[in-house]
Every structure is written in C-alpha cells, then in structure tokens.
PDB file of C-alpha atoms in Angstrom:
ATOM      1  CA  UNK M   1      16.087  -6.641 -11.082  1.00 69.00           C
ATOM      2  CA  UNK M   2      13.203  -8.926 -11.330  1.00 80.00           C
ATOM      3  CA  UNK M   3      12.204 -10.354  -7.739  1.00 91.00           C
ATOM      4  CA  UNK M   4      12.195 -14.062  -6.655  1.00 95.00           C
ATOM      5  CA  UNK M   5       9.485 -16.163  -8.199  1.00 96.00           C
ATOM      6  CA  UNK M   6       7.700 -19.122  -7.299  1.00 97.00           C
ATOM      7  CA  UNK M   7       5.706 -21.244  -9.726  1.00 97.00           C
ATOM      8  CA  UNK M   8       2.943 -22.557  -9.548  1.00 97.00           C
ATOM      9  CA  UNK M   9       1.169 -19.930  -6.878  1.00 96.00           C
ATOM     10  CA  UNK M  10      -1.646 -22.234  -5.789  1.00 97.00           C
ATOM     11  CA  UNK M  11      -2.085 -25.857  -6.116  1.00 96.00           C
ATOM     12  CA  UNK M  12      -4.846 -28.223  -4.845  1.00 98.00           C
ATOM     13  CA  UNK M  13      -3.651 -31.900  -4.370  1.00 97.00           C
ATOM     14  CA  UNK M  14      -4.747 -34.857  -2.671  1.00 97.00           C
ATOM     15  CA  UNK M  15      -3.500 -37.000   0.055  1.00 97.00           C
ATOM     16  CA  UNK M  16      -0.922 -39.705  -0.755  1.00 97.00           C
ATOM     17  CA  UNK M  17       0.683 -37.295  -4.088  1.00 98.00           C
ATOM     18  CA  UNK M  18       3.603 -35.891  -4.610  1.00 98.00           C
ATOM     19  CA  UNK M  19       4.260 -32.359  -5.563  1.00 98.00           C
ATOM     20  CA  UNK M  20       6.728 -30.349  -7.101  1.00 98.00           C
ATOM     21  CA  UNK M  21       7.364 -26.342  -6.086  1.00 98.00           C
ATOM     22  CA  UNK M  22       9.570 -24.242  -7.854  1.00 98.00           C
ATOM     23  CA  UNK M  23      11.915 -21.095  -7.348  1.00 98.00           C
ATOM     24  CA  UNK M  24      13.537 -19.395  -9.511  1.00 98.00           C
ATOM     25  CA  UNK M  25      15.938 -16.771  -7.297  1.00 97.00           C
ATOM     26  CA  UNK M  26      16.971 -13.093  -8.205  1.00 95.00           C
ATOM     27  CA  UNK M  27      19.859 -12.959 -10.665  1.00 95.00           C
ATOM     28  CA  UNK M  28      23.237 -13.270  -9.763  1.00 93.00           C
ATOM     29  CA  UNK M  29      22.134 -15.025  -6.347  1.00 94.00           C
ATOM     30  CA  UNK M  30      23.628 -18.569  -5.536  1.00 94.00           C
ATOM     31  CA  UNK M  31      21.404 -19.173  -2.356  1.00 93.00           C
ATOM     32  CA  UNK M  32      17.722 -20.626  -2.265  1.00 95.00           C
ATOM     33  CA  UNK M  33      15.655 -21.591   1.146  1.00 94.00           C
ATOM     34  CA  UNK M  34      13.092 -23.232   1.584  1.00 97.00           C
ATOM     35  CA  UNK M  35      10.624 -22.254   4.357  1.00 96.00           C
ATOM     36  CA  UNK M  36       7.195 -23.522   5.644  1.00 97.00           C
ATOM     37  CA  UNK M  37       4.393 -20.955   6.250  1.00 93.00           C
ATOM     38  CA  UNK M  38       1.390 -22.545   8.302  1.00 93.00           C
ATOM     39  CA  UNK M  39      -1.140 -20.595  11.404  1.00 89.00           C
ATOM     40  CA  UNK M  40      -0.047 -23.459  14.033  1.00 88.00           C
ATOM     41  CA  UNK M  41       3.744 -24.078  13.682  1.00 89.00           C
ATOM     42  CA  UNK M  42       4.597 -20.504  11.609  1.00 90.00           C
ATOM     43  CA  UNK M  43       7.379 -20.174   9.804  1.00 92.00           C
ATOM     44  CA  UNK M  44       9.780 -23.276   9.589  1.00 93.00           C
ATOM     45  CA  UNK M  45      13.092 -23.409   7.689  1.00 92.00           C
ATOM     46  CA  UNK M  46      12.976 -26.851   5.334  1.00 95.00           C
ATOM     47  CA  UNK M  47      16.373 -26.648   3.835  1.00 91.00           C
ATOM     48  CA  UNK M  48      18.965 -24.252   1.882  1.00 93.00           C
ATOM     49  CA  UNK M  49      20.558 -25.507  -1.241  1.00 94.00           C
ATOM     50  CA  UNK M  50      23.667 -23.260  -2.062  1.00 92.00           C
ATOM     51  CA  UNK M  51      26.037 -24.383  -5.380  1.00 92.00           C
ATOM     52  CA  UNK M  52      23.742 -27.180  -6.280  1.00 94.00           C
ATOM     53  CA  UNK M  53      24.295 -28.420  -2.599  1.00 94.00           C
ATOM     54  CA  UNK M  54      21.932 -28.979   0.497  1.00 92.00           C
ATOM     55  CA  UNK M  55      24.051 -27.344   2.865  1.00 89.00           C
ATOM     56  CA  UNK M  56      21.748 -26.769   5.590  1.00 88.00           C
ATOM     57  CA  UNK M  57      18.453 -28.819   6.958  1.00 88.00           C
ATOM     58  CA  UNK M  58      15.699 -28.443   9.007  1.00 90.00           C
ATOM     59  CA  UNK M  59      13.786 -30.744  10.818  1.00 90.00           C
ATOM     60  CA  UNK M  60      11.598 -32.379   8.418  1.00 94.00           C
ATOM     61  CA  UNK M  61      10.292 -35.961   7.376  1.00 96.00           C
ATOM     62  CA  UNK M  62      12.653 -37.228   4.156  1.00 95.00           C
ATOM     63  CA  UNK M  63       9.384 -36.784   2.145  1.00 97.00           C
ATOM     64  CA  UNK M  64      10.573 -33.402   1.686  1.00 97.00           C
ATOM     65  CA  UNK M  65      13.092 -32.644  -0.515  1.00 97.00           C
ATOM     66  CA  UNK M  66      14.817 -30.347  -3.146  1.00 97.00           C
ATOM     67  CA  UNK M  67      17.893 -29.804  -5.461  1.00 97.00           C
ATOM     68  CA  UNK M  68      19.238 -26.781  -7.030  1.00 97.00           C
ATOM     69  CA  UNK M  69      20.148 -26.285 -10.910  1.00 97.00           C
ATOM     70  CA  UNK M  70      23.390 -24.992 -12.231  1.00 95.00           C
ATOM     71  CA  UNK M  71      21.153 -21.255 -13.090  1.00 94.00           C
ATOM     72  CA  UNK M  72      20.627 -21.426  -9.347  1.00 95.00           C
ATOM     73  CA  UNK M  73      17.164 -22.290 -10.110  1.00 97.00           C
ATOM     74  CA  UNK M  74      15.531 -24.558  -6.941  1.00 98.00           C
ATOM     75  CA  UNK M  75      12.655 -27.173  -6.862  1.00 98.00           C
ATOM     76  CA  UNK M  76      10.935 -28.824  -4.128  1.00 98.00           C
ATOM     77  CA  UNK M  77       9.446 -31.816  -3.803  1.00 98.00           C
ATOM     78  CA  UNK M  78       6.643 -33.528  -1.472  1.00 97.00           C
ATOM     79  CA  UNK M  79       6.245 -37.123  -1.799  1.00 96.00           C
ATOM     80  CA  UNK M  80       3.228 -38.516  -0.002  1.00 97.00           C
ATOM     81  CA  UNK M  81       1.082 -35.753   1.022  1.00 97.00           C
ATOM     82  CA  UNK M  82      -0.532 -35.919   4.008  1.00 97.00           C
ATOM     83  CA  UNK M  83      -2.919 -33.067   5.282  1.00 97.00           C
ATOM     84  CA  UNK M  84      -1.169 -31.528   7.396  1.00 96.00           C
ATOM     85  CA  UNK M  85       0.920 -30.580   4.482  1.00 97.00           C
ATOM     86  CA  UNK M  86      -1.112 -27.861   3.412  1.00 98.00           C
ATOM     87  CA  UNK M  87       0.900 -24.345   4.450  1.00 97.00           C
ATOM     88  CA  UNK M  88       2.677 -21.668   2.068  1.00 95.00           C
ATOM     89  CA  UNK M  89       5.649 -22.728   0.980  1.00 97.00           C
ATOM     90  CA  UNK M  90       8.457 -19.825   0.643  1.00 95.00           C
ATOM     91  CA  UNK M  91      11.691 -19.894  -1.512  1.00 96.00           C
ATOM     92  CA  UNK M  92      13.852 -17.432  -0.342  1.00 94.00           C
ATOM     93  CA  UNK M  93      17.372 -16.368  -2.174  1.00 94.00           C
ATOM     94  CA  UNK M  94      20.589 -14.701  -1.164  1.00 91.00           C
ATOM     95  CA  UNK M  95      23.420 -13.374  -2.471  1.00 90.00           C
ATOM     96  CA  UNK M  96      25.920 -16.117  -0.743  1.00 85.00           C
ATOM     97  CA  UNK M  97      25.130 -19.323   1.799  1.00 83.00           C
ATOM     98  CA  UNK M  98      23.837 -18.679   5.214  1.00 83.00           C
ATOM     99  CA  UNK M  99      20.801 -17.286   7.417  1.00 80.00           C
ATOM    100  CA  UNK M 100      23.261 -13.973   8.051  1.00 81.00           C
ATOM    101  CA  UNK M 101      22.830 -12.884   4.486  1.00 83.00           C
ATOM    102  CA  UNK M 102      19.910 -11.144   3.974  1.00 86.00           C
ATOM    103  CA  UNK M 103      16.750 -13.468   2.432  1.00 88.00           C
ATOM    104  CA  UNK M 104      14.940 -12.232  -0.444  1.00 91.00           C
ATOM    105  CA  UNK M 105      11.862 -13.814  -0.539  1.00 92.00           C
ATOM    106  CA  UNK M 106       8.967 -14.919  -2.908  1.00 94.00           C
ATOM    107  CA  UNK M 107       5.455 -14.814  -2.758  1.00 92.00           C
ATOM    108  CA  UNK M 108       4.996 -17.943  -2.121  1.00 94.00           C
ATOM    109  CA  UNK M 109       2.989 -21.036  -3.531  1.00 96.00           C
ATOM    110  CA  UNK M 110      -0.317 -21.693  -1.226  1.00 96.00           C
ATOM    111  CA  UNK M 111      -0.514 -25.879  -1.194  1.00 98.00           C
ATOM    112  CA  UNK M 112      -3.483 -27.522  -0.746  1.00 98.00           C
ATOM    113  CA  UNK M 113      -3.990 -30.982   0.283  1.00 97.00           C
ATOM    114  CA  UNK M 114      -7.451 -32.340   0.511  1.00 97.00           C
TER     115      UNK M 114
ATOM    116  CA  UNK F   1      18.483 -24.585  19.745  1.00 77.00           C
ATOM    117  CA  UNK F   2      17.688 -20.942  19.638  1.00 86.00           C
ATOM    118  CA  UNK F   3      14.132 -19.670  19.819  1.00 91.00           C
ATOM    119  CA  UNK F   4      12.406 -16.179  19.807  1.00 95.00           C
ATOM    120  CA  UNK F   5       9.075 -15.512  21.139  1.00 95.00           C
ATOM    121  CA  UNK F   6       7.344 -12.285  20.162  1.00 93.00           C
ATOM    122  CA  UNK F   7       3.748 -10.774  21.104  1.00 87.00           C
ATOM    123  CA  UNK F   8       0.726 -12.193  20.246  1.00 84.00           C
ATOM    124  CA  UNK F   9      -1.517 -10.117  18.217  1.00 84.00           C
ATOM    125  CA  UNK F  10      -3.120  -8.822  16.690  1.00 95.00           C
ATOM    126  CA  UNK F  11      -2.335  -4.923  17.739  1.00 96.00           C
ATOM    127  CA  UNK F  12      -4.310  -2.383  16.388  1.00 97.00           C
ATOM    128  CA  UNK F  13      -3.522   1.381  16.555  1.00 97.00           C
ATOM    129  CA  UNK F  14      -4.093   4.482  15.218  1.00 97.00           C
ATOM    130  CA  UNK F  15      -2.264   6.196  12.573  1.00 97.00           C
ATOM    131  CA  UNK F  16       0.749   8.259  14.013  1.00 97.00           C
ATOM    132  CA  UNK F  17       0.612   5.982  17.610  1.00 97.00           C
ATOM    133  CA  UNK F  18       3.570   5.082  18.552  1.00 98.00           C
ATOM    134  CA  UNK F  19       4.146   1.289  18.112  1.00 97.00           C
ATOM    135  CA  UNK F  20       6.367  -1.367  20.277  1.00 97.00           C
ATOM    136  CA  UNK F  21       6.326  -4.509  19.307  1.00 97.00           C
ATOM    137  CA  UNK F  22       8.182  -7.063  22.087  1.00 97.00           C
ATOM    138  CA  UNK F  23      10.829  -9.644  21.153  1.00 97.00           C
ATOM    139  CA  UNK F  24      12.794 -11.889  23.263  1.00 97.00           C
ATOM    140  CA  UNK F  25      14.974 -14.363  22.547  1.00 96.00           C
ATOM    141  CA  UNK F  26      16.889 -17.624  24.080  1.00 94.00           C
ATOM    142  CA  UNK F  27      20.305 -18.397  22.324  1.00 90.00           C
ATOM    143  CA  UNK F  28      23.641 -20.179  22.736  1.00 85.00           C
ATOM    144  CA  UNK F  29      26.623 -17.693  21.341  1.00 82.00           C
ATOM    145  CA  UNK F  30      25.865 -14.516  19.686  1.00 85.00           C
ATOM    146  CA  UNK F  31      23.264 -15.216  17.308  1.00 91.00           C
ATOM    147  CA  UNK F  32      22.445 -12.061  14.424  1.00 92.00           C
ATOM    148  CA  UNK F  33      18.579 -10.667  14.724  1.00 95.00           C
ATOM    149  CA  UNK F  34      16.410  -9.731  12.523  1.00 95.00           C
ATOM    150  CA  UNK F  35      12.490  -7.780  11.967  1.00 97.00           C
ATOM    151  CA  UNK F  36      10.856  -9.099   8.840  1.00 96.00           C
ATOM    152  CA  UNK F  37       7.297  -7.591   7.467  1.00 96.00           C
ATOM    153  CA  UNK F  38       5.054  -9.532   5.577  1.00 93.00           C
ATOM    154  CA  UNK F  39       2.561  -7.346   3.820  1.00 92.00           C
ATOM    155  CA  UNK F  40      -0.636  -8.918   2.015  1.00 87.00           C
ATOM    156  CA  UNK F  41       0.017 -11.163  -0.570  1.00 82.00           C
ATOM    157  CA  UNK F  42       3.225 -10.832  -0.702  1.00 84.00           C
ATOM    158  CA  UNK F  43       6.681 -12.534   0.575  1.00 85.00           C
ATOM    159  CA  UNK F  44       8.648 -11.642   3.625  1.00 91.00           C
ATOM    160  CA  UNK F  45      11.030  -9.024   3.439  1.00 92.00           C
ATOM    161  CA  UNK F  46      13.872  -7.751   5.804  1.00 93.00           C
ATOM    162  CA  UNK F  47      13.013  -4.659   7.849  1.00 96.00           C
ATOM    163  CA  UNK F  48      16.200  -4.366   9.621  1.00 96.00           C
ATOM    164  CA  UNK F  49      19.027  -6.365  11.490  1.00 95.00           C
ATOM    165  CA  UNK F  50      21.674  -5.995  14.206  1.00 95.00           C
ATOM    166  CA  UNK F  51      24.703  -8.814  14.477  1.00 92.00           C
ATOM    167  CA  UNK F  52      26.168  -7.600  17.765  1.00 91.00           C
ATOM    168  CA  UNK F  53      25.055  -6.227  21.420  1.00 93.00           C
ATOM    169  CA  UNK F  54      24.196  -3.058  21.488  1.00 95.00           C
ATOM    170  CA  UNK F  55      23.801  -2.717  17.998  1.00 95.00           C
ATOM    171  CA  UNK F  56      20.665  -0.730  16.510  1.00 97.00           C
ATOM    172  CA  UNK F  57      18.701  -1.482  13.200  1.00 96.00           C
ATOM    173  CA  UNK F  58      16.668   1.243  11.307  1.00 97.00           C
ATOM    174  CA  UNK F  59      15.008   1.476   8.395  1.00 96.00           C
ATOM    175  CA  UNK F  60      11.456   3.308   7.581  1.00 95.00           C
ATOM    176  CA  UNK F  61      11.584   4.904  10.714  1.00 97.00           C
ATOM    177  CA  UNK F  62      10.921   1.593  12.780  1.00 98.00           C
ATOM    178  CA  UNK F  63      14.284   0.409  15.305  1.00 98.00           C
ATOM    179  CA  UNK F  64      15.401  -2.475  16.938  1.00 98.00           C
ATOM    180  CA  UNK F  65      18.467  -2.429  19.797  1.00 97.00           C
ATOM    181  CA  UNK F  66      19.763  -6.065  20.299  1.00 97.00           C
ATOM    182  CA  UNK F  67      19.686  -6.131  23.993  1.00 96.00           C
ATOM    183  CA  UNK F  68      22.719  -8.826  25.662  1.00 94.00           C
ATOM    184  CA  UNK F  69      21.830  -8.286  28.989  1.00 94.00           C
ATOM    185  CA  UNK F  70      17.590  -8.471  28.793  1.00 95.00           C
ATOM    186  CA  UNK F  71      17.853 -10.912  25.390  1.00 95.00           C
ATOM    187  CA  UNK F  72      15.919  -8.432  23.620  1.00 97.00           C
ATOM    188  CA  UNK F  73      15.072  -7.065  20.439  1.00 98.00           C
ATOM    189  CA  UNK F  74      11.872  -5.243  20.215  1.00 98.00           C
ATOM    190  CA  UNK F  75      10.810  -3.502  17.294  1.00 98.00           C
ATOM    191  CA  UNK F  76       9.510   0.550  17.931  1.00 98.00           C
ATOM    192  CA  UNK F  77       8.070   2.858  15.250  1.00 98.00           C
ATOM    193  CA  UNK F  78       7.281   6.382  16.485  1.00 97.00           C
ATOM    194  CA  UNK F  79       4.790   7.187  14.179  1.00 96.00           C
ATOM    195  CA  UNK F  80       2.893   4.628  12.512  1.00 97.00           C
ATOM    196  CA  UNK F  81       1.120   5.096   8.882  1.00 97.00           C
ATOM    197  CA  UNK F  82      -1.565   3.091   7.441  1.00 96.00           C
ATOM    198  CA  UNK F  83       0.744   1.425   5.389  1.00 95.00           C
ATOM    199  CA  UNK F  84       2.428  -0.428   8.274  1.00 97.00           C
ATOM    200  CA  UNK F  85      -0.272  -2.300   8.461  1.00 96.00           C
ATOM    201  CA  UNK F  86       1.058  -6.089   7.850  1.00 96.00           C
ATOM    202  CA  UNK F  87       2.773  -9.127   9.957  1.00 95.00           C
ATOM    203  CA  UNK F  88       5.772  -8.643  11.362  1.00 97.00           C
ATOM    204  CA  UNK F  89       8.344 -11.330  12.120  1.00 96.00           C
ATOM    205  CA  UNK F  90      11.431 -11.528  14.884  1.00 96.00           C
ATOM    206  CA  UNK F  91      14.106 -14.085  14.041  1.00 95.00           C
ATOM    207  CA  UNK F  92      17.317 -14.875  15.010  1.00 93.00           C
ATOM    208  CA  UNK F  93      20.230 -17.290  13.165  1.00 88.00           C
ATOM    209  CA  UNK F  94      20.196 -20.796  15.130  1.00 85.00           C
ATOM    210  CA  UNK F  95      23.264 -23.148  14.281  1.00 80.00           C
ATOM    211  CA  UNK F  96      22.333 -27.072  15.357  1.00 74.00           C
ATOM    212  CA  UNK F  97      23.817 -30.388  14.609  1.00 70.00           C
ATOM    213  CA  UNK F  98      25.977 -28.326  12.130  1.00 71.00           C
ATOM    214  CA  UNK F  99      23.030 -26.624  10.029  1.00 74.00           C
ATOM    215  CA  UNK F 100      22.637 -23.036  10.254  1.00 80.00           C
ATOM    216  CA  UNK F 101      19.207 -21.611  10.026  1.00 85.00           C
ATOM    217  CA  UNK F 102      16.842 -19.016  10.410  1.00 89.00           C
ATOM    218  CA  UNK F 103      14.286 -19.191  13.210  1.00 92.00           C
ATOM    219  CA  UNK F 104      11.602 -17.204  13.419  1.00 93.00           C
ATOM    220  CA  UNK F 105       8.528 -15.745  15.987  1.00 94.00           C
ATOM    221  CA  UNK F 106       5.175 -16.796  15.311  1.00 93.00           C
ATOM    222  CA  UNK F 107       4.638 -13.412  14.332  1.00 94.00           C
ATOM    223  CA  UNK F 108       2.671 -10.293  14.940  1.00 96.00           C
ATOM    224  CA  UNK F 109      -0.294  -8.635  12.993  1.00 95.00           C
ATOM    225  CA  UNK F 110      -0.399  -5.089  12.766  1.00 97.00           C
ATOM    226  CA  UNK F 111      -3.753  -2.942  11.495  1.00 97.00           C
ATOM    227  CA  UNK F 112      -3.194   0.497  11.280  1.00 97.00           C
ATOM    228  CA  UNK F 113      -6.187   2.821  11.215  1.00 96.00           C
ATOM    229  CA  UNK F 114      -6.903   6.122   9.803  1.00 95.00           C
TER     230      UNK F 114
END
C-alpha cells in the first residue's frame, strides 16, 4: 500500500498569502490530521477531519483551516501568513476517527514564509 | 489539558548501549500513550503504545511500561544499533472542550555511533 503523501513538499511564500497544503491519506483510511512541526512549540495538533467533517480542533487562529473530500483526500489552508508560520506541516491518516487509532503519517510539506 | 514532558537531548551513545529515554506525563482520566520515531526526512511513525496501567509496548526491541502510580512511560532499548539513530516522540491522547487530540513531547534526538 502506497504511504500517505503530502503535496507540495516545500514551498516559499511571503507574509500576508495564503497557502494551500495537501494530503492525500493511505487507501481505505477515512481519518486525516493535521499537525504543526516547528523547534520552539514542537509538534501541535491543528485539526482532524474524519467523513468530510472537522471533528476535532486544536488551538489555532481561524486563519487555519481545512476540509476533507469524499476520496478522503484533505487540504489545508493558511490565509494571511505571518512568519511565524513557517514549521512542517504533517497530515497524518487513520483507519477510523480519533488520536487512539494509530496515525500514519506523511513526510511532510516544509513552509516557508519570508 | 494533558501534557507530557520528555528529556531534552540530544543523547548520544554507542552502538549496543543500552538506551532510556524518560517520559512523564500529567493527565485527567486514563489517557492511551504512545513512542513515535521520526527518522530523517521522513514522517513520524508509531513505535509502540500501551492504553492501560501496567500495560507494556514493544516493538524493535525498544519497551515502554505505562506507569499509574509514577505517571510514567519511558522508552528503554537494550541494545541500540546505528539505525536508531532519529527523534523520538512521547505522546499521550488529551480530550478538551470536547476535541480529542494527540499531544506530544518536544521530543528527543538520538545519534547512535559505531
């Protein structure tokens, strides 16, 4: 089975933007997370769309958001980038909803905001 | 909400040394926890997980005993190879204002040397 993939896997933007990530989960999985990668904060959890639904949130401005496709399929978005912005972003994907079910993640897309 | 702190690294050992890497964690309920590694380049991926006190994770010859009673869950390796070398994260699920969510340590680095 082909792994989770993240397109594009580095992008340079500039403050005041908007981007757009996106995740494309293992077959057959209904799950994708979201997760923020930077040195200072580490790893934050952004949000979990599960059946085309947000059904968990972290705690993070409204300028980012996502959705979920019927193929399971995710995208993120960042409106408004600020600096502090720049981080890995990681999709993750599971089987069913939930932080119990074991994440699958992806190598991530390295974001850049000058 | 929950939160795990886990050793600062970097740690740097020998091949075949035997390797403890400290977790702790501070929770409300019974939360599940979790090792993940994070080798170069690549995504995070699950190590190993216990749901319950007293339970023990394993896989690749590293272990992890969720410890009630210390709020524990440190991750030992009795043998380390040179391909252990990556970062290794402690997390534990976190439920708060009805979102469920993975939270994670800051995480450790580990170099292996021949």
């Amino acid at each position: 089975k082909a792994g989770v993939t993240q397109t594009p896997r580095y992008l340079i933007k500039t403050r005041g933007q908007q981007v757009t990530l996106s995740c494309s989960p293992i077959s057959g999985h209904r799950s994708v997370s979201w997760y923020q990668q930077t040195p200072g904060q580490g790893l934050q959890f952004l949000f979990e769309y599960f059946s085309e639904t947000q059904r968990n949130k972290g705690n993070f401005p409204g300028r980012f958001s996502g959705r979920q496709f019927s193929n399971s399929r995710s995208e993120m978005n960042v409106s408004t980038l600020e600096l502090g912005d720049s981080a890995l972003y990681l999709c993750a994907s599971s089987l069913e909803q939930g932080p119990q079910e074991t994440q699958y993640f992806g190598p991530g897309t390295r974001l850049l905001v000058l | 909400g929950n939160s795990v702190t886990q050793m600062e690294g970097p740690v740097t050992l020998s091949e075949e040394a035997f390797l403890t890497i400290n977790c702790t964690y501070t929770a409300t309920g019974y939360p599940s926890l979790f090792w993940y590694v994070q080798y170069p380049g690549e995504g995070l991926q699950l190590l190993l997980k216990a749901t319950k006190a007293d339970d023990k994770g394993s896989n690749k010859g590293f272990e992890a005993t969720y410890r009630k009673e210390t709020t524990s869950f440190h991750l030992e390796k009795g043998s380390v190879q040179v391909s252990d070398s990556a970062v290794y994260f402690c997390a534990l699920t976190s439920t708060q204002g009805g979102s469920e969510k993975l939270v994670f340590g800051k995480g450790t680095k580990l170099t292996v040397n021949p």
